[in-house]
Coordinates of C-alpha atoms in Angstrom, one line a residue:
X299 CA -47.9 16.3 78.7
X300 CA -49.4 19.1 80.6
X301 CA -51.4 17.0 82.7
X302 CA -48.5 14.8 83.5
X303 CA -46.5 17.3 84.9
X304 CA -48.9 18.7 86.7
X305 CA -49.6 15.4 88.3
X306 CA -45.9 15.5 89.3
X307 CA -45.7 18.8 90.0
X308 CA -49.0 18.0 92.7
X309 CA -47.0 14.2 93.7
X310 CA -43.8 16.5 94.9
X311 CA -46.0 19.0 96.8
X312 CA -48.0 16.8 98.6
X313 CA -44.3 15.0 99.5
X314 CA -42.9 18.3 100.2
X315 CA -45.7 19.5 102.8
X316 CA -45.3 15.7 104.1
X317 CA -41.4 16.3 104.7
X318 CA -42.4 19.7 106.1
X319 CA -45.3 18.3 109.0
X320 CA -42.5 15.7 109.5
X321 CA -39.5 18.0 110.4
X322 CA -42.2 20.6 112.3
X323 CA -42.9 17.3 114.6
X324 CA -39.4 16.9 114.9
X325 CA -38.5 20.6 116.1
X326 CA -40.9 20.3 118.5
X327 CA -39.3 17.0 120.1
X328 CA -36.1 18.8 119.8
X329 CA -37.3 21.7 121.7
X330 CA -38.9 19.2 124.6
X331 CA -35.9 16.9 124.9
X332 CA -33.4 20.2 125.1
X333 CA -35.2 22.0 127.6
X334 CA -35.4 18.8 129.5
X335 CA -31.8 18.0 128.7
X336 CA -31.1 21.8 130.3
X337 CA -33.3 21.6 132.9
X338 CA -32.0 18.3 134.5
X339 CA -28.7 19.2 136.7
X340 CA -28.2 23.2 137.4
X341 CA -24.9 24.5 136.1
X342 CA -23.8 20.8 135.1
X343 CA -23.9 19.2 131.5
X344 CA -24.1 15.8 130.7
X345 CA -21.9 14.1 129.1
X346 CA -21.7 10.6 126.5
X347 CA -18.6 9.2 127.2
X348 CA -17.4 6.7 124.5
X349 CA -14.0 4.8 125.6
X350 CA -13.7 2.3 122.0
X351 CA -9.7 0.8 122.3
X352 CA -6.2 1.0 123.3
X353 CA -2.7 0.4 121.1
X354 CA 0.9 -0.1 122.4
X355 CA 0.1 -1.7 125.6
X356 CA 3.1 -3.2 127.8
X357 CA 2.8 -6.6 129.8
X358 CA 2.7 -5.5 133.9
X359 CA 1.4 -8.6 135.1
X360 CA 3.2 -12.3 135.3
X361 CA -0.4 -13.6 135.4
X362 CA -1.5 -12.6 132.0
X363 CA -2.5 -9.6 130.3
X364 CA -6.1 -7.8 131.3
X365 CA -6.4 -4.7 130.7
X366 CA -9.4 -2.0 131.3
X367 CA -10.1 1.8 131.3
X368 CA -11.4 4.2 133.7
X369 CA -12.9 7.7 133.1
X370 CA -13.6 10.6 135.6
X371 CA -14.6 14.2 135.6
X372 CA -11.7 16.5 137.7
X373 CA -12.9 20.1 139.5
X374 CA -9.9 21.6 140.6
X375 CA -7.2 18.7 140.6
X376 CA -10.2 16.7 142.9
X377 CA -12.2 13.7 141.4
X378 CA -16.0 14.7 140.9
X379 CA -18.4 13.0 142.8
X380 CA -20.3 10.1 141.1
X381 CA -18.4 11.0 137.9
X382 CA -16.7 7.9 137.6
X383 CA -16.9 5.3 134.9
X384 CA -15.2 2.4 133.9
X385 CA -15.2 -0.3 131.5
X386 CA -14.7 -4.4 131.6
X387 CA -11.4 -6.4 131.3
X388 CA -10.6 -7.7 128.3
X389 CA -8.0 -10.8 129.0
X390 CA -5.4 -11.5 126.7
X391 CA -4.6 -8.4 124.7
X392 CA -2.4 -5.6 124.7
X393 CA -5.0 -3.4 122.0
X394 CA -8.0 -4.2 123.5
X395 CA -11.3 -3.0 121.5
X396 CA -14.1 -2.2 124.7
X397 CA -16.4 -0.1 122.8
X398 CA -18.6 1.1 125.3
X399 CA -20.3 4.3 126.1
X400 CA -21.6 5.5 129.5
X401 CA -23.8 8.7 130.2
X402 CA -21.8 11.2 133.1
X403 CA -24.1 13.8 134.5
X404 CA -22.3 15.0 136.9
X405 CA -20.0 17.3 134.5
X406 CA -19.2 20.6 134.8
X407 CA -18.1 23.1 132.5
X408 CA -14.1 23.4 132.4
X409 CA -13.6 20.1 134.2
X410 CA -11.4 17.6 131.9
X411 CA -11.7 14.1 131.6
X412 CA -9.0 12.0 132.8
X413 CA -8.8 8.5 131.5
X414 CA -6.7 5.8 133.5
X415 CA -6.0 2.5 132.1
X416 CA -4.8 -0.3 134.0
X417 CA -3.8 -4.0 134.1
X418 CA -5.7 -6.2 136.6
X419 CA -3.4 -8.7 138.8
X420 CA -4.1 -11.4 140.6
X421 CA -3.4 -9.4 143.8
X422 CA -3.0 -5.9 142.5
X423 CA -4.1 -3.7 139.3
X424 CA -1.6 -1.9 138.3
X425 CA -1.5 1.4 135.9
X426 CA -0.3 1.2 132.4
X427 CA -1.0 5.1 131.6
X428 CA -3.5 8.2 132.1
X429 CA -4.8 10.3 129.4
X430 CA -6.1 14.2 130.6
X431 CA -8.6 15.4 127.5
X432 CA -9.3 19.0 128.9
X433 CA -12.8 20.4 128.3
X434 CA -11.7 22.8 125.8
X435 CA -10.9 19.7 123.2
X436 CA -14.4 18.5 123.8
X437 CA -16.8 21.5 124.6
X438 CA -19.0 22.2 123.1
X439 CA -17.9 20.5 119.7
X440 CA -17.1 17.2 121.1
X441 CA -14.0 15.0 120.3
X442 CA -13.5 11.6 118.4
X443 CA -10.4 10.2 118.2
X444 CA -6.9 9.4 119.7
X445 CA -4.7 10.3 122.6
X446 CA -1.5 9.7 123.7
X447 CA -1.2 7.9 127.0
X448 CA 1.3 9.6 129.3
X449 CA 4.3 7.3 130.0
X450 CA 3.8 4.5 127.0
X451 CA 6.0 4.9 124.4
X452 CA 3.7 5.1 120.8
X453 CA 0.8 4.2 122.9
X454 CA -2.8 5.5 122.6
X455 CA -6.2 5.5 123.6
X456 CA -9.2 6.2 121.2
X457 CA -12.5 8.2 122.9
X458 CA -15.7 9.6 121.9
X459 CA -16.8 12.6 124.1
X460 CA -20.2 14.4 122.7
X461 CA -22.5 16.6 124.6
X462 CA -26.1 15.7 123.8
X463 CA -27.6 19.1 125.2
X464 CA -25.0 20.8 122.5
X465 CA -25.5 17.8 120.0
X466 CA -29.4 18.6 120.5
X467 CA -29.1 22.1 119.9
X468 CA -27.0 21.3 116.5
X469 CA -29.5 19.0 115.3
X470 CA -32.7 21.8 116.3
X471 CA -30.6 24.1 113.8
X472 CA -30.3 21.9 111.4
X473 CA -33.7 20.8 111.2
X474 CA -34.8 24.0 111.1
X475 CA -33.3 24.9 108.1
X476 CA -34.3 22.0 106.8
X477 CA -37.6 23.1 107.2
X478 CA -37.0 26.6 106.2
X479 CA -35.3 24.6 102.7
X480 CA -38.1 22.1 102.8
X481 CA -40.7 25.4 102.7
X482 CA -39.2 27.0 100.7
X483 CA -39.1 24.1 98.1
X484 CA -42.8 23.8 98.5
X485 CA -44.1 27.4 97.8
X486 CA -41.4 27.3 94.6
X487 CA -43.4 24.0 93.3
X488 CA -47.1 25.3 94.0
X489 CA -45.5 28.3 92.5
X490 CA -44.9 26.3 89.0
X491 CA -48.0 23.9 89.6
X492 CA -49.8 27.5 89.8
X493 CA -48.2 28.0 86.2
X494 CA -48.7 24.8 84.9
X495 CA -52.4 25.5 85.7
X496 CA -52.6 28.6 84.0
X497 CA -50.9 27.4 81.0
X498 CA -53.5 24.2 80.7
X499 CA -56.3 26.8 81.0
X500 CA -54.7 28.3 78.3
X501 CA -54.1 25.3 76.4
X502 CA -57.5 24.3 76.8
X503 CA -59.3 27.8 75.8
X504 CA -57.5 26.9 72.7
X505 CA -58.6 23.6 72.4
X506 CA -62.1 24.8 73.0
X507 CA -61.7 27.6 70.0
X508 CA -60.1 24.9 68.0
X509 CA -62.9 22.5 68.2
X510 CA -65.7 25.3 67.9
X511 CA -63.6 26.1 64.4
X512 CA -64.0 22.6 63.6
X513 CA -67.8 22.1 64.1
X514 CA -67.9 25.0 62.5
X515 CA -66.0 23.3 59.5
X516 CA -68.6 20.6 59.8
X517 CA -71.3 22.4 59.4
X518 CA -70.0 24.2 56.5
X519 CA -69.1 20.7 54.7
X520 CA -72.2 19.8 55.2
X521 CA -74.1 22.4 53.7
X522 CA -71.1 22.4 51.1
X523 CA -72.3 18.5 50.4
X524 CA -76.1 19.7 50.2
X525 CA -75.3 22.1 47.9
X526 CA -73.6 20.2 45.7
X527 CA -76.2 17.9 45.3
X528 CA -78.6 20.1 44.6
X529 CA -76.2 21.6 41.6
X530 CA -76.0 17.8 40.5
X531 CA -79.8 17.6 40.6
X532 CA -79.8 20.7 38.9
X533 CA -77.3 19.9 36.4
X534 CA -79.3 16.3 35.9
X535 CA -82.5 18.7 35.5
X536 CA -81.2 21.1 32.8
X537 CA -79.5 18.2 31.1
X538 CA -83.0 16.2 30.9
X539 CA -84.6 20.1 29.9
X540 CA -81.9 20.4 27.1
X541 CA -82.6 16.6 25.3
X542 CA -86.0 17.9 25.5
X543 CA -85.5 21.0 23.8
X544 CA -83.4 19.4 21.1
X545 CA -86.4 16.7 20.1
X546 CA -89.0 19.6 19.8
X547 CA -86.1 21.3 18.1
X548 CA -86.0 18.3 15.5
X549 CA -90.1 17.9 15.4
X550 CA -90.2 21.6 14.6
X551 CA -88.1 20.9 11.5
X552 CA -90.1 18.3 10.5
X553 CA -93.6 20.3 11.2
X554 CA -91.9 23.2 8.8
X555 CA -90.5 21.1 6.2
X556 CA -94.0 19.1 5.7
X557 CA -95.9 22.6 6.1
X558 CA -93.5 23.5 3.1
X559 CA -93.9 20.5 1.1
X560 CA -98.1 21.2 1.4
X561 CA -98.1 24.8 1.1
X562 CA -96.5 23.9 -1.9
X563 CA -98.6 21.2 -3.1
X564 CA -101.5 23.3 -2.4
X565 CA -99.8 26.4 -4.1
X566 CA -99.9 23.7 -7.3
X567 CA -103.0 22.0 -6.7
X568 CA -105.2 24.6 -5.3
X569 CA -108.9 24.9 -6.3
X570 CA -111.8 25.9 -4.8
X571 CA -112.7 22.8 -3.8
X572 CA -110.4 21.4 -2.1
X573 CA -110.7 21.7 1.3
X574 CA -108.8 18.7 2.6
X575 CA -105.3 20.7 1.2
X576 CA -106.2 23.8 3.0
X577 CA -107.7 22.0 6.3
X578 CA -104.1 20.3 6.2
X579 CA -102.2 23.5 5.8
X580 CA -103.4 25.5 8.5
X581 CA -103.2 22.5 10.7
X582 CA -99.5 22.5 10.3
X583 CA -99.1 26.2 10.7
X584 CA -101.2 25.9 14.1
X585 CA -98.8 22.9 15.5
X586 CA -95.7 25.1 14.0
X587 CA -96.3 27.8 16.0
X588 CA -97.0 26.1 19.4
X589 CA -93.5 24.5 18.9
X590 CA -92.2 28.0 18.6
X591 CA -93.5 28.4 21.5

């Protein structure tokens, strides 16, 4: 179990140091693209203009209903040079859905966006309404949703405005604490996989004590299993010694009671010529006395 977490405890760092070379790479581009994003127009931002619908259109035209949307940047009441956008016609609605976005890098700070949007004619385009988003609504945050057109009754126009230099800078400081989270993340898990290691030194000392007790164990059952048979050989041995014993026990008792039986036959019989008696006697008194011994 040890060595499986520390195989995911060493998977996530390797991930998190990954995740971290990643969003390092990523700052960087940040960095390049937001100093080129700054660097670009002198005191002018530019802008992503998003102009996605309309609602509560009126008909203006006997020829048919067409309606499109201009956008451009105002300094002091004045249209901005080459600040101008505007979208396609879309023929036969009254809620048209254009859903396009054009870049405008001709904006200035404090300049509002007025949207215009009109009904082309076969001769003439005339003007449904005109929406003025000033800068404050959409600097530096950005805005995404609905306006009110000026002179349409529950009529409205729905725009995106973001500022990519601001947008950029946003994502840099996200990313970096993403990073600064991502590192931190890392040096807490090398932090536990520096645990885990210590603990499976640990466990392994242990290990290593526990088997040295066990050879140790073997070794002593071993000699334990010698020495019993050597007690059994022993104990075979003394058994063998003791039958032993017993039958020169049981021929000593026969050697006495026969040297009894002559000593007393010679005791009856006993002359000075016979020999053979005596000769017999002290043969069984010699053979007696080596049993004894």
């Amino acid at each position: 179990d040890a060595l499986k977490s520390q195989s995911a405890l060493r998977s996530e760092v390797v991930e998190a140091a990954a995740s971290s070379e990643d969003l390092e790479l990523r700052v960087a581009e940040l960095q390049e693209e937001l100093a080129q994003s700054k660097g670009q127009v002198v005191a002018t931002e530019r802008l992503s203009v998003s102009i996605l619908g309309a609602s509560g259109l009126k008909h203006l035209n006997l020829s048919g209903d067409a309606p499109w949307c201009s956008c451009v940047a105002k300094h002091a009441g004045a249209e901005v040079p080459n600040s101008r956008c505007e979208t396609r016609c879309i023929s036969g609605s009254l809620e048209p859905h254009w859903n396009e976005t054009f870049q405008m890098d001709a904006w200035k700070p404090d300049d509002p966006l007025e949207f215009t949007i009109h009904d082309r004619g076969l001769l003439v385009d005339r003007t449904e309404g005109k929406v003025l988003l000033p800068s404050d609504r959409f600097y530096p945050d950005g805005f995404d949703g609905e306006l009110p057109i000026e002179g349409l009754e529950n009529a409205s126009l729905q725009v995106r405005v973001s500022v990519p230099a601001q947008e950029l800078s946003k994502e840099l400081e996200r990313t970096k604490s993403e990073l600064a989270a991502t590192q931190a993340k890392a040096e807490e898990l090398s932090s536990a996989l520096d645990k885990e290691v210590g603990v499976s030194r640990g466990l392994n000392e242990l290990l290593r004590q526990e088997e040295l007790r066990a050879e140790g164990l073997r070794e002593e059952t071993v000699v334990e299993a010698s020495m019993a048979t050597k007690a059994a050989a022993l104990a075979a041995r003394e058994a063998s010694l003791r039958e032993q014993i017993e039958e020169l026990r049981s021929e000593l008792e026969d050697k006495e009671y026969a040297l009894q039986i002559t000593s007393e036959a010679v005791a009856e019989d006993l002359s000075e010529g016979d020999s053979i008696c005596i000769k017999e006697a002290r043969r069984l008194r010699t053979e007696c006395a080596e049993l004894e011994l």
